[in-house]
Amino acid sequence: MSRGDVLLSVEHLSKTYRGQGGRPAHKALDDVSLELRASETLGIVGESGSGKSTLARVLVRLTGADSGRADYCGVDLLRARGADALFLTRQIQIVFQDPNSSMNPRRTIRQALLEAARVAEHPPADIQGSLARMMEAVGLSREKLDAYPHQLSGGQRQRVAIARALAVSPRVVVADECVSALDVSVQSSILNLMLERQRELGLAYVFISHDLSVVHHMSDRMIVMRSGRIVEAGNPSEIMRNPQDPYTRELIASVPGSGFRAA
Amino acid sequence: MTATIDFDAPASPSASVAADGSLRRIVRGVPWPLLAAVALFFVAGAIGLVFLVAPDLKPLVFKQSLMRAFSAPLSRGGFLGADQLGRPLEWRLLAGLGISLGAAAAVTLIASVLGLAMGLLGGFFGLTADRLVTVVIDLTWAYPTILLAVVIAGILGPGVWTVIWALGLTLWAALARIVRAQVLVLREQDFVLAAQALGYSRFYIATRHLIPNLMPIVILMATLFVALTIIAEAGLSFIGLGAQSPTPSLGKTLAEGFSFASSSIWPLVFGALTMISLVIVLNAFGDRVRDILDPKGRVPLPGRRLRDAARRAEAALPARAVDRDAVIAVDDVSVAIHGRRGATTAVSDLSLTLRPGQTLGIVGESGSGKSLSARAITGLLPEGLSLSGGRVFWDGVDIAGLPAEKLRDRRGRFVAMVFQDARASLDPLYTIGEQVSESLAAHFPGPRRSFRPKVLEMLARVGLSDPEIFYDRYPHQLSGGQLQRAALAGVLVLEPRVLIADEPTTGLDATTQKKIVALVKALQREMNMSVIWISHDLDLVGEIADEIVVAYAGQPVEIGTVEEVLKRPAHPYTLGLLESRPQATMAPKSPLRSVGGTVPDPGDWPPACRFAPRCRRALAICGTTPPPMELFDEGSGRRLRCYNPEPGAAEAGA
Amino acid sequence: MLEAMERCPVCARLYAIVVRLAYSALVLLLVAIVAFVGLRLAPGDVTTQLLDPSRATPQELAFLRHQLGLDQPIHIQFLQYLAGLLQGDLGLSLITRETVVSIVANAGIYSISLAVTAFVLIFALAIPLGLTAAIWRGSAIDAAVRGISGVMMATPNFVLAVVLINLLAVQAGWLPVAGSGSWKHLVLPALVLAAEPLGFATRLVRTSYLEQAGAQYADAMRMRGLSESVIRWRHIMRNALLPVISLGAVQVRTLVGYTLIVETIFRWPGLGKRLVDSVLTRDYQVAQGLTILLAAVVVVATLVSSFLYRAADPRVRDE
């Protein structure tokens, strides 16, 4: 597939969570449509309740949808079974937000990465050696393989989470608030890592965050979500300069800015 | 261009407790006398079981010949007398121990396996399974253990195996409940979701990911099961439903000792002693194991020794001079944490002044000590922490000299604080209105009800429109933003001179954050308050504050106006923070600047400049001599702790 | 109906209560089934109790079986039993010929007086002691309370019975050894019954208080200048005592179990002793009826405790 081809096509996706015991039903996704092309980053901005996390989960098939279509390279994402499901698992992976819970505290980094590497289509003959390479690719030394998660810092754990997602050689990585829980100084190095990996491997990202500045920086195209709907979509800088939707305008205005710019 | 810092720098050499090997932690954590006692009992029990199961075995014969070899009275039945069947009492006690511990092992095995399996089934394998499991658990729960044992005794006939089955079949339910609850939490953890995203089956995830994380709970309950079984088996044997003659259960020994107490007191006494000491040792062991494995991970409250150490440390501080103009003056304050291995400084060299109507922002990442600094200013440090240096002045008065009652009165009226987690700052059992009224009731006379009009007014002022409705709402019924408004109401209703806000908007949506910031600003103007706003977000603080304090590793490193610090930062860390923001890099998707390395923990601070290991501009002196906080700009009063400030920070032409 | 629920939170709450009641009824039904079937599993049936099988003819045995309704399929037997239950007929003791209902009436009073005394003892002592130990954490009082409750938790009730009987009854003669008849006979059984649960409850109250004392709301209140006593008595106390409500149901269950042993030791003529006796003598109807009754007590206690908890904790009401 050459750069720029459409990988993922989502049309009119909807999902409603049924209400329980007195709480009303909740529409998490409401007629969401989007496209993701190879090697590009699609940014999704939204606040709590916007449905962005639900969307992330639907894309990696952790949860289903009520109506609509989602196709990846011709495969029906929502109804995939068996060989199709395995194919999708190897093509679309996810990095989660919380570095504290993203890894089993009782298993070493090595075990966590092995678990992922085994799912790849062509596991390398020297699987242990490949683990070391995976670690180096995310900026960690191979000695850390035998450490437990609690012995690593938050930033280091997110690097491992990225390594784990990349272990199956996916074409798409869904990043669900993956830098939101980190300190600002660490955040930028993780973002740099993600950019570098994208350049090197030709990955496509679905980059989800509540932080408008981060999404703006990382994305080729951007979507703004609110209450399960897409309220604005387009080029990030365009949107920032000239927001059409009132909610987008409010969101932009809410970002504290002090006007400092680096050279 | 990023510094070539090793991303692998360890989080901290003194990183916290291991998550590995529960058994290893137990062996290391339990004091050795206790471990020895437990081991002793188990060995004795094993010997006893051997005696019981294979009476023809050599050991018994060996023992008897040993006894015979010692003296004549022994051959008549041991040191402690014999029972009707001529068996020496110590033999009976050993055998009884063996039965007790053997039964305990069997029951614990049955109950643990069953409880774990059922808990997993209910929590992880679908709603139908969950409902079924819950019904079975509740059904089992309806039968008290002893009741079931009695009934099974009726069915199978009395005996030790009856007791084992009865206990195994009831005790699992308690474990299953807890396991299920824990599984419900665990399955939302990202590492479980990640495994699911990799396509692994539920069974695989249950065995490889869930069970290892459930082991602490299983071990914890196992310690309870062991103690329960021993008591129950003995009790049932005592009343005739457990072990039957000639099986020498401890319970039977006690029963016979009881009925034949007139002829010989020893069976009763030694039987009781064995029983009680066994249970005490097991309970103590169980307590220790529970403490070590505590799944809630509660930080234990410091014991009295540490609290007293903290108090003594504060009493010993020397008096200081006074700054009359400032609303709040903090002079060279440091805060220490008193742990088991002595005191660790968490905040040091904190000096700042707050003028009337001024907004001061304290900015720092995690580990900067900003929250503790705020608490030091309020004079309310958590237990086990103390002011290890310096003084805090409220309106010119040294708060260390104030009596507790005066301090309490001033708190709330003079200085008040709101926290990051507004939900945790409110009592879930009382309505918002009741809690805001309490603030007033604590300082003004009159019944709580009389404050209602003022409270309603305040609720409206903080933006909770329809205050009557919110007055009667409980905290769990409010959203994050609403809770923070309610918390502000509870605090501002007292019209304090100073408001300290510790990351009040972190975790809230950006749009909500903006509204809360605007609210605080407005109220600050109306009430002529001074505000100290703590945050990790430089831009946010830039919008709110007049002056900024940048903190790193427990220490202020740069103090100046917003204009100075954010437009012309002097400290390399400040510049690093500003540069790492995505807004700072113009070209989209180009590499961001970053500050390599991680913030050091208290106790691991580098000896001189704490930022030196990560600093691009570090000089030799930065590693040897701690930089003092010095005046950087005479005119503005800007201060800096750095030997090699960023060029371009000084005022043009200065 | 779900939309109606959305609009009316009170309706939703009522619905939740009704569901809970129905669920308890289901559990009770299952309890009865399990008891019924369980006791039928015993080898040999009742007829061997009444007629010596070596001397009775098969016809006599068959006739007796028919008389007792034992030749019917088991689900019919159960339904008949259930019908009887609902009409207040719990069956007949095959040994003493009393109706189970009359057994319950006579023995019930003894059990209730014993259990209630123990229950009151437990909570009347555990709450103040646990709170005191928590408030004075680290002091000698705390150590004493923890130590004593630890020993109480560790001493099996029959051991305690043996020790107390020996000391207070046999040696000192202050209290009677066993039996019933006066309030003096109640003292030892009640003490023995209450001891271990009391130790446990005291520890629980203490731990619960300490958990609340470290909560952020306590600090937030101090920041507003609320006095320690208001924080302690209005807030920490209420939050700390919530788990005690759930503990009540657990203790009822424990006490039901322990009365079986304690009544037997002291020959206190309550339901527990009758149940043990009936099991030992294979008097199935009595055993069955009493088992179901005691299990029902536990189910009802759990139900009551869950309702009390709902009333005390607003968060649970809206789940």
JSON list of N, CA and C in Angstrom, two decimals, chain A residues 106-126:
[
{"chain": "A", "resi": 106, "resn": "ARG", "atom": "N", "xyz": [2.83, -7.93, 38.16]},
{"chain": "A", "resi": 106, "resn": "ARG", "atom": "CA", "xyz": [3.50, -9.15, 38.58]},
{"chain": "A", "resi": 106, "resn": "ARG", "atom": "C", "xyz": [4.32, -9.81, 37.48]},
{"chain": "A", "resi": 107, "resn": "ARG", "atom": "N", "xyz": [4.43, -9.16, 36.37]},
{"chain": "A", "resi": 107, "resn": "ARG", "atom": "CA", "xyz": [5.23, -9.76, 35.30]},
{"chain": "A", "resi": 107, "resn": "ARG", "atom": "C", "xyz": [6.29, -8.78, 34.85]},
{"chain": "A", "resi": 108, "resn": "THR", "atom": "N", "xyz": [7.39, -9.34, 34.41]},
{"chain": "A", "resi": 108, "resn": "THR", "atom": "CA", "xyz": [8.47, -8.48, 33.97]},
{"chain": "A", "resi": 108, "resn": "THR", "atom": "C", "xyz": [8.14, -7.85, 32.63]},
{"chain": "A", "resi": 109, "resn": "ILE", "atom": "N", "xyz": [8.96, -6.86, 32.27]},
{"chain": "A", "resi": 109, "resn": "ILE", "atom": "CA", "xyz": [8.79, -6.21, 30.97]},
{"chain": "A", "resi": 109, "resn": "ILE", "atom": "C", "xyz": [8.97, -7.24, 29.86]},
{"chain": "A", "resi": 110, "resn": "ARG", "atom": "N", "xyz": [9.93, -8.11, 30.06]},
{"chain": "A", "resi": 110, "resn": "ARG", "atom": "CA", "xyz": [10.21, -9.14, 29.05]},
{"chain": "A", "resi": 110, "resn": "ARG", "atom": "C", "xyz": [8.96, -9.96, 28.78]},
{"chain": "A", "resi": 111, "resn": "GLN", "atom": "N", "xyz": [8.30, -10.39, 29.88]},
{"chain": "A", "resi": 111, "resn": "GLN", "atom": "CA", "xyz": [7.11, -11.21, 29.70]},
{"chain": "A", "resi": 111, "resn": "GLN", "atom": "C", "xyz": [6.01, -10.44, 29.00]},
{"chain": "A", "resi": 112, "resn": "ALA", "atom": "N", "xyz": [5.87, -9.17, 29.34]},
{"chain": "A", "resi": 112, "resn": "ALA", "atom": "CA", "xyz": [4.82, -8.36, 28.71]},
{"chain": "A", "resi": 112, "resn": "ALA", "atom": "C", "xyz": [5.09, -8.23, 27.22]},
{"chain": "A", "resi": 113, "resn": "LEU", "atom": "N", "xyz": [6.35, -7.98, 26.85]},
{"chain": "A", "resi": 113, "resn": "LEU", "atom": "CA", "xyz": [6.65, -7.82, 25.42]},
{"chain": "A", "resi": 113, "resn": "LEU", "atom": "C", "xyz": [6.54, -9.15, 24.67]},
{"chain": "A", "resi": 114, "resn": "LEU", "atom": "N", "xyz": [6.96, -10.22, 25.31]},
{"chain": "A", "resi": 114, "resn": "LEU", "atom": "CA", "xyz": [6.86, -11.53, 24.67]},
{"chain": "A", "resi": 114, "resn": "LEU", "atom": "C", "xyz": [5.40, -11.86, 24.35]},
{"chain": "A", "resi": 115, "resn": "GLU", "atom": "N", "xyz": [4.55, -11.56, 25.29]},
{"chain": "A", "resi": 115, "resn": "GLU", "atom": "CA", "xyz": [3.14, -11.84, 25.11]},
{"chain": "A", "resi": 115, "resn": "GLU", "atom": "C", "xyz": [2.62, -11.15, 23.86]},
{"chain": "A", "resi": 116, "resn": "ALA", "atom": "N", "xyz": [3.13, -9.94, 23.62]},
{"chain": "A", "resi": 116, "resn": "ALA", "atom": "CA", "xyz": [2.69, -9.22, 22.43]},
{"chain": "A", "resi": 116, "resn": "ALA", "atom": "C", "xyz": [3.40, -9.76, 21.19]},
{"chain": "A", "resi": 117, "resn": "ALA", "atom": "N", "xyz": [4.71, -9.99, 21.31]},
{"chain": "A", "resi": 117, "resn": "ALA", "atom": "CA", "xyz": [5.48, -10.40, 20.14]},
{"chain": "A", "resi": 117, "resn": "ALA", "atom": "C", "xyz": [4.98, -11.72, 19.55]},
{"chain": "A", "resi": 118, "resn": "ARG", "atom": "N", "xyz": [4.46, -12.57, 20.42]},
{"chain": "A", "resi": 118, "resn": "ARG", "atom": "CA", "xyz": [4.00, -13.89, 19.95]},
{"chain": "A", "resi": 118, "resn": "ARG", "atom": "C", "xyz": [2.81, -13.78, 19.00]},
{"chain": "A", "resi": 119, "resn": "VAL", "atom": "N", "xyz": [2.11, -12.67, 19.08]},
{"chain": "A", "resi": 119, "resn": "VAL", "atom": "CA", "xyz": [0.91, -12.53, 18.26]},
{"chain": "A", "resi": 119, "resn": "VAL", "atom": "C", "xyz": [1.25, -12.10, 16.83]},
{"chain": "A", "resi": 120, "resn": "ALA", "atom": "N", "xyz": [2.48, -11.60, 16.65]},
{"chain": "A", "resi": 120, "resn": "ALA", "atom": "CA", "xyz": [2.85, -11.08, 15.33]},
{"chain": "A", "resi": 120, "resn": "ALA", "atom": "C", "xyz": [2.75, -12.17, 14.27]},
{"chain": "A", "resi": 121, "resn": "GLU", "atom": "N", "xyz": [2.61, -11.73, 13.06]},
{"chain": "A", "resi": 121, "resn": "GLU", "atom": "CA", "xyz": [2.40, -12.69, 11.97]},
{"chain": "A", "resi": 121, "resn": "GLU", "atom": "C", "xyz": [3.62, -13.55, 11.72]},
{"chain": "A", "resi": 122, "resn": "HIS", "atom": "N", "xyz": [4.78, -12.88, 11.72]},
{"chain": "A", "resi": 122, "resn": "HIS", "atom": "CA", "xyz": [6.00, -13.63, 11.49]},
{"chain": "A", "resi": 122, "resn": "HIS", "atom": "C", "xyz": [6.94, -13.39, 12.66]},
{"chain": "A", "resi": 123, "resn": "PRO", "atom": "N", "xyz": [6.71, -14.08, 13.76]},
{"chain": "A", "resi": 123, "resn": "PRO", "atom": "CA", "xyz": [7.59, -13.87, 14.91]},
{"chain": "A", "resi": 123, "resn": "PRO", "atom": "C", "xyz": [9.03, -14.21, 14.51]},
{"chain": "A", "resi": 124, "resn": "PRO", "atom": "N", "xyz": [9.95, -13.35, 14.85]},
{"chain": "A", "resi": 124, "resn": "PRO", "atom": "CA", "xyz": [11.34, -13.58, 14.43]},
{"chain": "A", "resi": 124, "resn": "PRO", "atom": "C", "xyz": [11.90, -14.85, 15.05]},
{"chain": "A", "resi": 125, "resn": "ALA", "atom": "N", "xyz": [12.86, -15.43, 14.34]},
{"chain": "A", "resi": 125, "resn": "ALA", "atom": "CA", "xyz": [13.45, -16.67, 14.83]},
{"chain": "A", "resi": 125, "resn": "ALA", "atom": "C", "xyz": [14.11, -16.42, 16.19]},
{"chain": "A", "resi": 126, "resn": "ASP", "atom": "N", "xyz": [14.81, -15.30, 16.28]},
{"chain": "A", "resi": 126, "resn": "ASP", "atom": "CA", "xyz": [15.47, -14.99, 17.54]},
{"chain": "A", "resi": 126, "resn": "ASP", "atom": "C", "xyz": [14.59, -14.02, 18.31]}
]
